[in-house]
């Protein structure tokens, strides 16, 4: 199930980085919407997208080589 022990730290960085990016993105987006700041809202949405991409890459990497059914 685990991809490789040498990839363990890299996958952990992707997971934690993705979660942190999503949390920061949510906070920045909420602050931007509250204070009607377009730039803050945009940066928040970019962080949300970055976090989602990192988590998606981690999941794809983990599931490589395993059968779907």
PDB file of N, CA, C, O and CB in Angstrom:
ATOM      1  N   UNK A   1       0.810  -1.195   0.000  1.00  0.00           N
ATOM      2  CA  UNK A   1       0.000   0.000   0.000  1.00  0.00           C
ATOM      3  C   UNK A   1       0.855   1.261   0.000  1.00  0.00           C
ATOM      4  O   UNK A   1       0.516   2.235  -0.673  1.00  0.00           O
ATOM      5  CB  UNK A   1      -0.922  -0.003   1.191  1.00  0.00           C
ATOM      6  N   UNK A   2       1.944   1.258   0.735  1.00  0.00           N
ATOM      7  CA  UNK A   2       2.812   2.426   0.765  1.00  0.00           C
ATOM      8  C   UNK A   2       3.657   2.432  -0.501  1.00  0.00           C
ATOM      9  O   UNK A   2       4.162   1.392  -0.924  1.00  0.00           O
ATOM     10  CB  UNK A   2       3.710   2.432   2.039  1.00  0.00           C
ATOM     11  N   UNK A   3       3.808   3.607  -1.103  1.00  0.00           N
ATOM     12  CA  UNK A   3       4.525   3.706  -2.374  1.00  0.00           C
ATOM     13  C   UNK A   3       5.970   3.242  -2.227  1.00  0.00           C
ATOM     14  O   UNK A   3       6.409   2.334  -2.934  1.00  0.00           O
ATOM     15  CB  UNK A   3       4.486   5.144  -2.897  1.00  0.00           C
ATOM     16  N   UNK A   4       6.697   3.857  -1.324  1.00  0.00           N
ATOM     17  CA  UNK A   4       8.093   3.520  -1.108  1.00  0.00           C
ATOM     18  C   UNK A   4       8.545   4.256   0.144  1.00  0.00           C
ATOM     19  O   UNK A   4       8.073   5.359   0.420  1.00  0.00           O
ATOM     20  CB  UNK A   4       8.981   3.893  -2.349  1.00  0.00           C
ATOM     21  N   UNK A   5       9.444   3.662   0.893  1.00  0.00           N
ATOM     22  CA  UNK A   5       9.888   4.323   2.123  1.00  0.00           C
ATOM     23  C   UNK A   5      10.695   5.575   1.829  1.00  0.00           C
ATOM     24  O   UNK A   5      10.696   6.506   2.634  1.00  0.00           O
ATOM     25  CB  UNK A   5      10.713   3.367   2.967  1.00  0.00           C
ATOM     26  N   UNK A   6      11.380   5.620   0.697  1.00  0.00           N
ATOM     27  CA  UNK A   6      12.157   6.809   0.364  1.00  0.00           C
ATOM     28  C   UNK A   6      11.264   7.979  -0.035  1.00  0.00           C
ATOM     29  O   UNK A   6      11.690   9.130   0.053  1.00  0.00           O
ATOM     30  CB  UNK A   6      13.129   6.499  -0.758  1.00  0.00           C
ATOM     31  N   UNK A   7      10.031   7.708  -0.474  1.00  0.00           N
ATOM     32  CA  UNK A   7       9.095   8.758  -0.844  1.00  0.00           C
ATOM     33  C   UNK A   7       8.249   9.220   0.334  1.00  0.00           C
ATOM     34  O   UNK A   7       7.437  10.133   0.186  1.00  0.00           O
ATOM     35  CB  UNK A   7       8.201   8.279  -1.955  1.00  0.00           C
ATOM     36  N   UNK A   8       8.425   8.611   1.492  1.00  0.00           N
ATOM     37  CA  UNK A   8       7.589   8.900   2.646  1.00  0.00           C
ATOM     38  C   UNK A   8       7.621  10.352   3.072  1.00  0.00           C
ATOM     39  O   UNK A   8       6.570  10.942   3.318  1.00  0.00           O
ATOM     40  CB  UNK A   8       8.001   8.050   3.783  1.00  0.00           C
ATOM     41  N   UNK A   9       8.807  10.945   3.165  1.00  0.00           N
ATOM     42  CA  UNK A   9       8.915  12.330   3.593  1.00  0.00           C
ATOM     43  C   UNK A   9       8.323  13.280   2.569  1.00  0.00           C
ATOM     44  O   UNK A   9       7.692  14.274   2.930  1.00  0.00           O
ATOM     45  CB  UNK A   9      10.359  12.687   3.851  1.00  0.00           C
ATOM     46  N   UNK A  10       8.523  12.979   1.293  1.00  0.00           N
ATOM     47  CA  UNK A  10       7.998  13.841   0.240  1.00  0.00           C
ATOM     48  C   UNK A  10       6.472  13.821   0.231  1.00  0.00           C
ATOM     49  O   UNK A  10       5.832  14.857   0.047  1.00  0.00           O
ATOM     50  CB  UNK A  10       8.540  13.406  -1.126  1.00  0.00           C
ATOM     51  N   UNK A  11       5.889  12.626   0.433  1.00  0.00           N
ATOM     52  CA  UNK A  11       4.433  12.524   0.478  1.00  0.00           C
ATOM     53  C   UNK A  11       3.879  13.216   1.706  1.00  0.00           C
ATOM     54  O   UNK A  11       2.803  13.811   1.650  1.00  0.00           O
ATOM     55  CB  UNK A  11       3.997  11.065   0.460  1.00  0.00           C
ATOM     56  N   UNK A  12       4.601  13.146   2.817  1.00  0.00           N
ATOM     57  CA  UNK A  12       4.168  13.836   4.029  1.00  0.00           C
ATOM     58  C   UNK A  12       4.198  15.345   3.837  1.00  0.00           C
ATOM     59  O   UNK A  12       3.304  16.050   4.307  1.00  0.00           O
ATOM     60  CB  UNK A  12       5.050  13.440   5.215  1.00  0.00           C
ATOM     61  N   UNK A  13       5.215  15.842   3.151  1.00  0.00           N
ATOM     62  CA  UNK A  13       5.308  17.277   2.873  1.00  0.00           C
ATOM     63  C   UNK A  13       4.148  17.713   1.989  1.00  0.00           C
ATOM     64  O   UNK A  13       3.578  18.782   2.207  1.00  0.00           O
ATOM     65  CB  UNK A  13       6.656  17.620   2.201  1.00  0.00           C
ATOM     66  N   UNK A  14       3.790  16.908   1.000  1.00  0.00           N
ATOM     67  CA  UNK A  14       2.658  17.246   0.132  1.00  0.00           C
ATOM     68  C   UNK A  14       1.364  17.282   0.921  1.00  0.00           C
ATOM     69  O   UNK A  14       0.541  18.178   0.734  1.00  0.00           O
ATOM     70  CB  UNK A  14       2.541  16.244  -1.019  1.00  0.00           C
ATOM     71  N   UNK A  15       1.182  16.302   1.810  1.00  0.00           N
ATOM     72  CA  UNK A  15      -0.050  16.239   2.594  1.00  0.00           C
ATOM     73  C   UNK A  15      -0.145  17.442   3.539  1.00  0.00           C
ATOM     74  O   UNK A  15      -1.158  18.140   3.558  1.00  0.00           O
ATOM     75  CB  UNK A  15      -0.115  14.918   3.396  1.00  0.00           C
ATOM     76  N   UNK A  16       0.902  17.680   4.312  1.00  0.00           N
ATOM     77  CA  UNK A  16       0.879  18.799   5.252  1.00  0.00           C
ATOM     78  C   UNK A  16       0.837  20.141   4.524  1.00  0.00           C
ATOM     79  O   UNK A  16       0.131  21.058   4.944  1.00  0.00           O
ATOM     80  CB  UNK A  16       2.099  18.741   6.170  1.00  0.00           C
ATOM     81  N   UNK A  17       1.583  20.252   3.451  1.00  0.00           N
ATOM     82  CA  UNK A  17       1.560  21.485   2.668  1.00  0.00           C
ATOM     83  C   UNK A  17       0.190  21.751   2.078  1.00  0.00           C
ATOM     84  O   UNK A  17      -0.272  22.892   2.055  1.00  0.00           O
ATOM     85  CB  UNK A  17       2.589  21.424   1.561  1.00  0.00           C
ATOM     86  N   UNK A  18      -0.459  20.705   1.602  1.00  0.00           N
ATOM     87  CA  UNK A  18      -1.806  20.848   1.053  1.00  0.00           C
ATOM     88  C   UNK A  18      -2.808  21.274   2.110  1.00  0.00           C
ATOM     89  O   UNK A  18      -3.646  22.143   1.865  1.00  0.00           O
ATOM     90  CB  UNK A  18      -2.253  19.547   0.421  1.00  0.00           C
ATOM     91  N   UNK A  19      -2.725  20.668   3.279  1.00  0.00           N
ATOM     92  CA  UNK A  19      -3.645  21.028   4.358  1.00  0.00           C
ATOM     93  C   UNK A  19      -3.415  22.457   4.847  1.00  0.00           C
ATOM     94  O   UNK A  19      -4.368  23.197   5.088  1.00  0.00           O
ATOM     95  CB  UNK A  19      -3.496  20.054   5.520  1.00  0.00           C
ATOM     96  N   UNK A  20      -2.155  22.836   4.990  1.00  0.00           N
ATOM     97  CA  UNK A  20      -1.837  24.203   5.421  1.00  0.00           C
ATOM     98  C   UNK A  20      -2.294  25.213   4.372  1.00  0.00           C
ATOM     99  O   UNK A  20      -2.839  26.263   4.712  1.00  0.00           O
ATOM    100  CB  UNK A  20      -0.320  24.354   5.683  1.00  0.00           C
ATOM    101  N   UNK A  21      -2.072  24.899   3.107  1.00  0.00           N
ATOM    102  CA  UNK A  21      -2.497  25.803   2.036  1.00  0.00           C
ATOM    103  C   UNK A  21      -4.015  25.959   2.011  1.00  0.00           C
ATOM    104  O   UNK A  21      -4.518  27.054   1.760  1.00  0.00           O
ATOM    105  CB  UNK A  21      -2.001  25.292   0.680  1.00  0.00           C
ATOM    106  N   UNK A  22      -4.744  24.885   2.265  1.00  0.00           N
ATOM    107  CA  UNK A  22      -6.208  24.971   2.295  1.00  0.00           C
ATOM    108  C   UNK A  22      -6.673  25.814   3.481  1.00  0.00           C
ATOM    109  O   UNK A  22      -7.587  26.626   3.343  1.00  0.00           O
ATOM    110  CB  UNK A  22      -6.832  23.559   2.365  1.00  0.00           C
ATOM    111  N   UNK A  23      -6.056  25.627   4.637  1.00  0.00           N
ATOM    112  CA  UNK A  23      -6.433  26.420   5.817  1.00  0.00           C
ATOM    113  C   UNK A  23      -6.146  27.896   5.593  1.00  0.00           C
ATOM    114  O   UNK A  23      -6.995  28.742   5.876  1.00  0.00           O
ATOM    115  CB  UNK A  23      -5.684  25.924   7.065  1.00  0.00           C
ATOM    116  N   UNK A  24      -4.962  28.214   5.091  1.00  0.00           N
ATOM    117  CA  UNK A  24      -4.616  29.616   4.814  1.00  0.00           C
ATOM    118  C   UNK A  24      -5.537  30.182   3.741  1.00  0.00           C
ATOM    119  O   UNK A  24      -5.968  31.331   3.831  1.00  0.00           O
ATOM    120  CB  UNK A  24      -3.135  29.742   4.369  1.00  0.00           C
ATOM    121  N   UNK A  25      -5.838  29.376   2.726  1.00  0.00           N
ATOM    122  CA  UNK A  25      -6.739  29.815   1.668  1.00  0.00           C
ATOM    123  C   UNK A  25      -8.124  30.141   2.191  1.00  0.00           C
ATOM    124  O   UNK A  25      -8.723  31.142   1.798  1.00  0.00           O
ATOM    125  CB  UNK A  25      -6.837  28.759   0.602  1.00  0.00           C
ATOM    126  N   UNK A  26      -8.634  29.297   3.076  1.00  0.00           N
ATOM    127  CA  UNK A  26      -9.959  29.568   3.667  1.00  0.00           C
ATOM    128  C   UNK A  26      -9.944  30.862   4.470  1.00  0.00           C
ATOM    129  O   UNK A  26     -10.856  31.681   4.359  1.00  0.00           O
ATOM    130  CB  UNK A  26     -10.400  28.398   4.571  1.00  0.00           C
ATOM    131  N   UNK A  27      -8.907  31.038   5.274  1.00  0.00           N
ATOM    132  CA  UNK A  27      -8.822  32.252   6.092  1.00  0.00           C
ATOM    133  C   UNK A  27      -8.705  33.510   5.227  1.00  0.00           C
ATOM    134  O   UNK A  27      -9.401  34.498   5.462  1.00  0.00           O
ATOM    135  CB  UNK A  27      -7.625  32.162   7.044  1.00  0.00           C
ATOM    136  N   UNK A  28      -7.831  33.467   4.239  1.00  0.00           N
ATOM    137  CA  UNK A  28      -7.654  34.635   3.373  1.00  0.00           C
ATOM    138  C   UNK A  28      -8.906  34.938   2.560  1.00  0.00           C
ATOM    139  O   UNK A  28      -9.263  36.100   2.367  1.00  0.00           O
ATOM    140  CB  UNK A  28      -6.476  34.421   2.438  1.00  0.00           C
ATOM    141  N   UNK A  29      -9.567  33.894   2.087  1.00  0.00           N
ATOM    142  CA  UNK A  29     -10.794  34.102   1.324  1.00  0.00           C
ATOM    143  C   UNK A  29     -11.875  34.718   2.204  1.00  0.00           C
ATOM    144  O   UNK A  29     -12.582  35.628   1.772  1.00  0.00           O
ATOM    145  CB  UNK A  29     -11.287  32.778   0.726  1.00  0.00           C
ATOM    146  N   UNK A  30     -12.007  34.229   3.433  1.00  0.00           N
ATOM    147  CA  UNK A  30     -13.009  34.777   4.350  1.00  0.00           C
ATOM    148  C   UNK A  30     -12.717  36.234   4.696  1.00  0.00           C
ATOM    149  O   UNK A  30     -13.631  37.058   4.738  1.00  0.00           O
ATOM    150  CB  UNK A  30     -13.068  33.943   5.626  1.00  0.00           C
ATOM    151  N   UNK A  31     -11.452  36.552   4.944  1.00  0.00           N
ATOM    152  CA  UNK A  31     -11.078  37.938   5.247  1.00  0.00           C
ATOM    153  C   UNK A  31     -11.305  38.824   4.035  1.00  0.00           C
ATOM    154  O   UNK A  31     -11.797  39.945   4.166  1.00  0.00           O
ATOM    155  CB  UNK A  31      -9.608  38.021   5.697  1.00  0.00           C
ATOM    156  N   UNK A  32     -10.951  38.328   2.857  1.00  0.00           N
ATOM    157  CA  UNK A  32     -11.136  39.104   1.633  1.00  0.00           C
ATOM    158  C   UNK A  32     -12.596  39.397   1.332  1.00  0.00           C
ATOM    159  O   UNK A  32     -12.940  40.499   0.905  1.00  0.00           O
ATOM    160  CB  UNK A  32     -10.523  38.378   0.471  1.00  0.00           C
ATOM    161  N   UNK A  33     -13.450  38.413   1.554  1.00  0.00           N
ATOM    162  CA  UNK A  33     -14.880  38.617   1.313  1.00  0.00           C
ATOM    163  C   UNK A  33     -15.465  39.565   2.358  1.00  0.00           C
ATOM    164  O   UNK A  33     -16.284  40.426   2.034  1.00  0.00           O
ATOM    165  CB  UNK A  33     -15.632  37.267   1.332  1.00  0.00           C
ATOM    166  N   UNK A  34     -15.041  39.403   3.615  1.00  0.00           N
ATOM    167  CA  UNK A  34     -15.556  40.242   4.692  1.00  0.00           C
ATOM    168  C   UNK A  34     -15.216  41.715   4.468  1.00  0.00           C
ATOM    169  O   UNK A  34     -16.073  42.584   4.633  1.00  0.00           O
ATOM    170  CB  UNK A  34     -14.999  39.776   6.034  1.00  0.00           C
ATOM    171  N   UNK A  35     -13.976  41.995   4.095  1.00  0.00           N
ATOM    172  CA  UNK A  35     -13.534  43.372   3.916  1.00  0.00           C
ATOM    173  C   UNK A  35     -13.604  43.833   2.463  1.00  0.00           C
ATOM    174  O   UNK A  35     -13.091  44.899   2.121  1.00  0.00           O
ATOM    175  CB  UNK A  35     -12.129  43.523   4.424  1.00  0.00           C
ATOM    176  N   UNK A  36     -14.239  43.032   1.612  1.00  0.00           N
ATOM    177  CA  UNK A  36     -14.425  43.344   0.191  1.00  0.00           C
ATOM    178  C   UNK A  36     -13.106  43.684  -0.504  1.00  0.00           C
ATOM    179  O   UNK A  36     -13.008  44.665  -1.241  1.00  0.00           O
ATOM    180  CB  UNK A  36     -15.400  44.505   0.035  1.00  0.00           C
ATOM    181  N   UNK A  37     -12.108  42.860  -0.251  1.00  0.00           N
ATOM    182  CA  UNK A  37     -10.788  43.030  -0.852  1.00  0.00           C
ATOM    183  C   UNK A  37     -10.605  41.968  -1.937  1.00  0.00           C
ATOM    184  O   UNK A  37     -10.485  40.777  -1.648  1.00  0.00           O
ATOM    185  CB  UNK A  37      -9.658  42.931   0.229  1.00  0.00           C
ATOM    186  N   UNK A  38     -10.587  42.417  -3.171  1.00  0.00           N
ATOM    187  CA  UNK A  38     -10.484  41.486  -4.299  1.00  0.00           C
ATOM    188  C   UNK A  38      -9.138  40.771  -4.309  1.00  0.00           C
ATOM    189  O   UNK A  38      -9.073  39.574  -4.590  1.00  0.00           O
ATOM    190  CB  UNK A  38     -10.689  42.228  -5.621  1.00  0.00           C
ATOM    191  N   UNK A  39      -8.077  41.488  -4.007  1.00  0.00           N
ATOM    192  CA  UNK A  39      -6.753  40.873  -4.057  1.00  0.00           C
ATOM    193  C   UNK A  39      -6.593  39.804  -2.973  1.00  0.00           C
ATOM    194  O   UNK A  39      -6.021  38.746  -3.232  1.00  0.00           O
ATOM    195  CB  UNK A  39      -5.667  41.942  -3.904  1.00  0.00           C
ATOM    196  N   UNK A  40      -7.087  40.067  -1.778  1.00  0.00           N
ATOM    197  CA  UNK A  40      -6.995  39.078  -0.701  1.00  0.00           C
ATOM    198  C   UNK A  40      -7.844  37.852  -1.023  1.00  0.00           C
ATOM    199  O   UNK A  40      -7.428  36.722  -0.769  1.00  0.00           O
ATOM    200  CB  UNK A  40      -7.438  39.694   0.640  1.00  0.00           C
ATOM    201  N   UNK A  41      -9.019  38.071  -1.576  1.00  0.00           N
ATOM    202  CA  UNK A  41      -9.881  36.960  -1.960  1.00  0.00           C
ATOM    203  C   UNK A  41      -9.217  36.119  -3.045  1.00  0.00           C
ATOM    204  O   UNK A  41      -9.276  34.890  -3.002  1.00  0.00           O
ATOM    205  CB  UNK A  41     -11.243  37.477  -2.444  1.00  0.00           C
ATOM    206  N   UNK A  42      -8.590  36.771  -4.010  1.00  0.00           N
ATOM    207  CA  UNK A  42      -7.913  36.061  -5.096  1.00  0.00           C
ATOM    208  C   UNK A  42      -6.753  35.222  -4.567  1.00  0.00           C
ATOM    209  O   UNK A  42      -6.586  34.070  -4.966  1.00  0.00           O
ATOM    210  CB  UNK A  42      -7.407  37.054  -6.149  1.00  0.00           C
ATOM    211  N   UNK A  43      -5.961  35.791  -3.680  1.00  0.00           N
ATOM    212  CA  UNK A  43      -4.842  35.045  -3.097  1.00  0.00           C
ATOM    213  C   UNK A  43      -5.365  33.859  -2.294  1.00  0.00           C
ATOM    214  O   UNK A  43      -4.784  32.775  -2.334  1.00  0.00           O
ATOM    215  CB  UNK A  43      -3.977  35.965  -2.200  1.00  0.00           C
ATOM    216  N   UNK A  44      -6.452  34.062  -1.569  1.00  0.00           N
ATOM    217  CA  UNK A  44      -7.056  32.974  -0.811  1.00  0.00           C
ATOM    218  C   UNK A  44      -7.529  31.843  -1.702  1.00  0.00           C
ATOM    219  O   UNK A  44      -7.318  30.672  -1.385  1.00  0.00           O
ATOM    220  CB  UNK A  44      -8.208  33.489   0.003  1.00  0.00           C
ATOM    221  N   UNK A  45      -8.158  32.175  -2.799  1.00  0.00           N
ATOM    222  CA  UNK A  45      -8.628  31.151  -3.742  1.00  0.00           C
ATOM    223  C   UNK A  45      -7.438  30.426  -4.365  1.00  0.00           C
ATOM    224  O   UNK A  45      -7.495  29.215  -4.579  1.00  0.00           O
ATOM    225  CB  UNK A  45      -9.513  31.786  -4.850  1.00  0.00           C
ATOM    226  N   UNK A  46      -6.367  31.151  -4.655  1.00  0.00           N
ATOM    227  CA  UNK A  46      -5.164  30.510  -5.206  1.00  0.00           C
ATOM    228  C   UNK A  46      -4.564  29.522  -4.210  1.00  0.00           C
ATOM    229  O   UNK A  46      -4.122  28.441  -4.599  1.00  0.00           O
ATOM    230  CB  UNK A  46      -4.116  31.570  -5.590  1.00  0.00           C
ATOM    231  N   UNK A  47      -4.546  29.885  -2.935  1.00  0.00           N
ATOM    232  CA  UNK A  47      -4.069  28.960  -1.912  1.00  0.00           C
ATOM    233  C   UNK A  47      -4.967  27.728  -1.812  1.00  0.00           C
ATOM    234  O   UNK A  47      -4.478  26.613  -1.634  1.00  0.00           O
ATOM    235  CB  UNK A  47      -3.993  29.663  -0.559  1.00  0.00           C
ATOM    236  N   UNK A  48      -6.280  27.931  -1.926  1.00  0.00           N
ATOM    237  CA  UNK A  48      -7.199  26.790  -1.916  1.00  0.00           C
ATOM    238  C   UNK A  48      -6.918  25.852  -3.083  1.00  0.00           C
ATOM    239  O   UNK A  48      -6.897  24.633  -2.910  1.00  0.00           O
ATOM    240  CB  UNK A  48      -8.655  27.274  -1.969  1.00  0.00           C
ATOM    241  N   UNK A  49      -6.704  26.406  -4.257  1.00  0.00           N
ATOM    242  CA  UNK A  49      -6.412  25.585  -5.440  1.00  0.00           C
ATOM    243  C   UNK A  49      -5.078  24.865  -5.269  1.00  0.00           C
ATOM    244  O   UNK A  49      -4.961  23.686  -5.605  1.00  0.00           O
ATOM    245  CB  UNK A  49      -6.390  26.458  -6.720  1.00  0.00           C
ATOM    246  N   UNK A  50      -4.071  25.567  -4.750  1.00  0.00           N
ATOM    247  CA  UNK A  50      -2.761  24.954  -4.518  1.00  0.00           C
ATOM    248  C   UNK A  50      -2.878  23.776  -3.555  1.00  0.00           C
ATOM    249  O   UNK A  50      -2.304  22.714  -3.795  1.00  0.00           O
ATOM    250  CB  UNK A  50      -1.769  25.994  -3.966  1.00  0.00           C
ATOM    251  N   UNK A  51      -3.615  23.964  -2.473  1.00  0.00           N
ATOM    252  CA  UNK A  51      -3.802  22.884  -1.517  1.00  0.00           C
ATOM    253  C   UNK A  51      -4.516  21.693  -2.123  1.00  0.00           C
ATOM    254  O   UNK A  51      -4.142  20.547  -1.870  1.00  0.00           O
ATOM    255  CB  UNK A  51      -4.567  23.377  -0.327  1.00  0.00           C
ATOM    256  N   UNK A  52      -5.538  21.952  -2.919  1.00  0.00           N
ATOM    257  CA  UNK A  52      -6.271  20.867  -3.564  1.00  0.00           C
ATOM    258  C   UNK A  52      -5.379  20.111  -4.550  1.00  0.00           C
ATOM    259  O   UNK A  52      -5.453  18.885  -4.640  1.00  0.00           O
ATOM    260  CB  UNK A  52      -7.509  21.417  -4.286  1.00  0.00           C
ATOM    261  N   UNK A  53      -4.551  20.826  -5.277  1.00  0.00           N
ATOM    262  CA  UNK A  53      -3.644  20.181  -6.243  1.00  0.00           C
ATOM    263  C   UNK A  53      -2.615  19.317  -5.511  1.00  0.00           C
ATOM    264  O   UNK A  53      -2.343  18.194  -5.933  1.00  0.00           O
ATOM    265  CB  UNK A  53      -2.924  21.246  -7.118  1.00  0.00           C
ATOM    266  N   UNK A  54      -2.044  19.828  -4.424  1.00  0.00           N
ATOM    267  CA  UNK A  54      -1.057  19.047  -3.678  1.00  0.00           C
ATOM    268  C   UNK A  54      -1.672  17.764  -3.112  1.00  0.00           C
ATOM    269  O   UNK A  54      -1.062  16.696  -3.180  1.00  0.00           O
ATOM    270  CB  UNK A  54      -0.464  19.891  -2.543  1.00  0.00           C
ATOM    271  N   UNK A  55      -2.866  17.873  -2.561  1.00  0.00           N
ATOM    272  CA  UNK A  55      -3.510  16.675  -2.026  1.00  0.00           C
ATOM    273  C   UNK A  55      -3.886  15.695  -3.139  1.00  0.00           C
ATOM    274  O   UNK A  55      -3.787  14.481  -2.959  1.00  0.00           O
ATOM    275  CB  UNK A  55      -4.755  17.059  -1.228  1.00  0.00           C
ATOM    276  N   UNK A  56      -4.310  16.217  -4.273  1.00  0.00           N
ATOM    277  CA  UNK A  56      -4.651  15.350  -5.403  1.00  0.00           C
ATOM    278  C   UNK A  56      -3.419  14.619  -5.925  1.00  0.00           C
ATOM    279  O   UNK A  56      -3.484  13.427  -6.224  1.00  0.00           O
ATOM    280  CB  UNK A  56      -5.293  16.168  -6.529  1.00  0.00           C
ATOM    281  N   UNK A  57      -2.299  15.327  -6.035  1.00  0.00           N
ATOM    282  CA  UNK A  57      -1.063  14.685  -6.483  1.00  0.00           C
ATOM    283  C   UNK A  57      -0.617  13.606  -5.507  1.00  0.00           C
ATOM    284  O   UNK A  57      -0.117  12.560  -5.922  1.00  0.00           O
ATOM    285  CB  UNK A  57       0.044  15.721  -6.654  1.00  0.00           C
ATOM    286  N   UNK A  58      -0.793  13.854  -4.221  1.00  0.00           N
ATOM    287  CA  UNK A  58      -0.431  12.867  -3.220  1.00  0.00           C
ATOM    288  C   UNK A  58      -1.292  11.621  -3.351  1.00  0.00           C
ATOM    289  O   UNK A  58      -0.786  10.502  -3.267  1.00  0.00           O
ATOM    290  CB  UNK A  58      -0.562  13.456  -1.823  1.00  0.00           C
ATOM    291  N   UNK A  59      -2.582  11.806  -3.556  1.00  0.00           N
ATOM    292  CA  UNK A  59      -3.498  10.666  -3.689  1.00  0.00           C
ATOM    293  C   UNK A  59      -3.199   9.883  -4.961  1.00  0.00           C
ATOM    294  O   UNK A  59      -3.204   8.652  -4.945  1.00  0.00           O
ATOM    295  CB  UNK A  59      -4.963  11.144  -3.693  1.00  0.00           C
ATOM    296  N   UNK A  60      -2.941  10.582  -6.058  1.00  0.00           N
ATOM    297  CA  UNK A  60      -2.624   9.904  -7.316  1.00  0.00           C
ATOM    298  C   UNK A  60      -1.339   9.101  -7.170  1.00  0.00           C
ATOM    299  O   UNK A  60      -1.261   7.962  -7.631  1.00  0.00           O
ATOM    300  CB  UNK A  60      -2.493  10.922  -8.469  1.00  0.00           C
ATOM    301  N   UNK A  61      -0.333   9.687  -6.533  1.00  0.00           N
ATOM    302  CA  UNK A  61       0.949   9.001  -6.350  1.00  0.00           C
ATOM    303  C   UNK A  61       0.770   7.756  -5.480  1.00  0.00           C
ATOM    304  O   UNK A  61       1.360   6.712  -5.760  1.00  0.00           O
ATOM    305  CB  UNK A  61       1.988   9.954  -5.714  1.00  0.00           C
ATOM    306  N   UNK A  62      -0.037   7.865  -4.433  1.00  0.00           N
ATOM    307  CA  UNK A  62      -0.254   6.742  -3.532  1.00  0.00           C
ATOM    308  C   UNK A  62      -0.988   5.598  -4.236  1.00  0.00           C
ATOM    309  O   UNK A  62      -0.718   4.429  -3.963  1.00  0.00           O
ATOM    310  CB  UNK A  62      -1.041   7.196  -2.303  1.00  0.00           C
ATOM    311  N   UNK A  63      -1.902   5.926  -5.129  1.00  0.00           N
ATOM    312  CA  UNK A  63      -2.729   4.913  -5.788  1.00  0.00           C
ATOM    313  C   UNK A  63      -2.108   4.366  -7.076  1.00  0.00           C
ATOM    314  O   UNK A  63      -2.719   3.528  -7.739  1.00  0.00           O
ATOM    315  CB  UNK A  63      -4.084   5.493  -6.096  1.00  0.00           C
ATOM    316  N   UNK A  64      -0.929   4.815  -7.433  1.00  0.00           N
ATOM    317  CA  UNK A  64      -0.292   4.296  -8.644  1.00  0.00           C
ATOM    318  C   UNK A  64       0.041   2.819  -8.469  1.00  0.00           C
ATOM    319  O   UNK A  64       0.579   2.402  -7.443  1.00  0.00           O
ATOM    320  CB  UNK A  64       0.984   5.100  -8.980  1.00  0.00           C
ATOM    321  N   UNK A  65      -0.283   2.056  -9.472  1.00  0.00           N
ATOM    322  CA  UNK A  65       0.061   0.641  -9.469  1.00  0.00           C
ATOM    323  C   UNK A  65      -0.931  -0.240  -8.740  1.00  0.00           C
ATOM    324  O   UNK A  65      -0.793  -1.463  -8.777  1.00  0.00           O
ATOM    325  CB  UNK A  65       1.391   0.463  -8.867  1.00  0.00           C
ATOM    326  N   UNK A  66      -1.925   0.331  -8.079  1.00  0.00           N
ATOM    327  CA  UNK A  66      -2.919  -0.504  -7.417  1.00  0.00           C
ATOM    328  C   UNK A  66      -4.142  -0.645  -8.320  1.00  0.00           C
ATOM    329  O   UNK A  66      -4.553   0.326  -8.956  1.00  0.00           O
ATOM    330  CB  UNK A  66      -3.316   0.093  -6.039  1.00  0.00           C
ATOM    331  N   UNK A  67      -4.726  -1.836  -8.382  1.00  0.00           N
ATOM    332  CA  UNK A  67      -5.884  -2.041  -9.239  1.00  0.00           C
ATOM    333  C   UNK A  67      -7.104  -1.282  -8.735  1.00  0.00           C
ATOM    334  O   UNK A  67      -7.263  -1.086  -7.530  1.00  0.00           O
ATOM    335  CB  UNK A  67      -6.200  -3.518  -9.340  1.00  0.00           C
ATOM    336  N   UNK A  68      -7.959  -0.858  -9.651  1.00  0.00           N
ATOM    337  CA  UNK A  68      -9.152  -0.111  -9.273  1.00  0.00           C
ATOM    338  C   UNK A  68     -10.219  -0.999  -8.664  1.00  0.00           C
ATOM    339  O   UNK A  68     -11.002  -0.521  -7.844  1.00  0.00           O
ATOM    340  CB  UNK A  68      -9.712   0.605 -10.470  1.00  0.00           C
ATOM    341  N   UNK A  69     -10.282  -2.230  -9.018  1.00  0.00           N
ATOM    342  CA  UNK A  69     -11.365  -3.085  -8.554  1.00  0.00           C
ATOM    343  C   UNK A  69     -10.964  -4.102  -7.645  1.00  0.00           C
ATOM    344  O   UNK A  69     -11.796  -4.885  -7.187  1.00  0.00           O
ATOM    345  CB  UNK A  69     -12.019  -3.704  -9.624  1.00  0.00           C
TER     346      UNK A  69
END
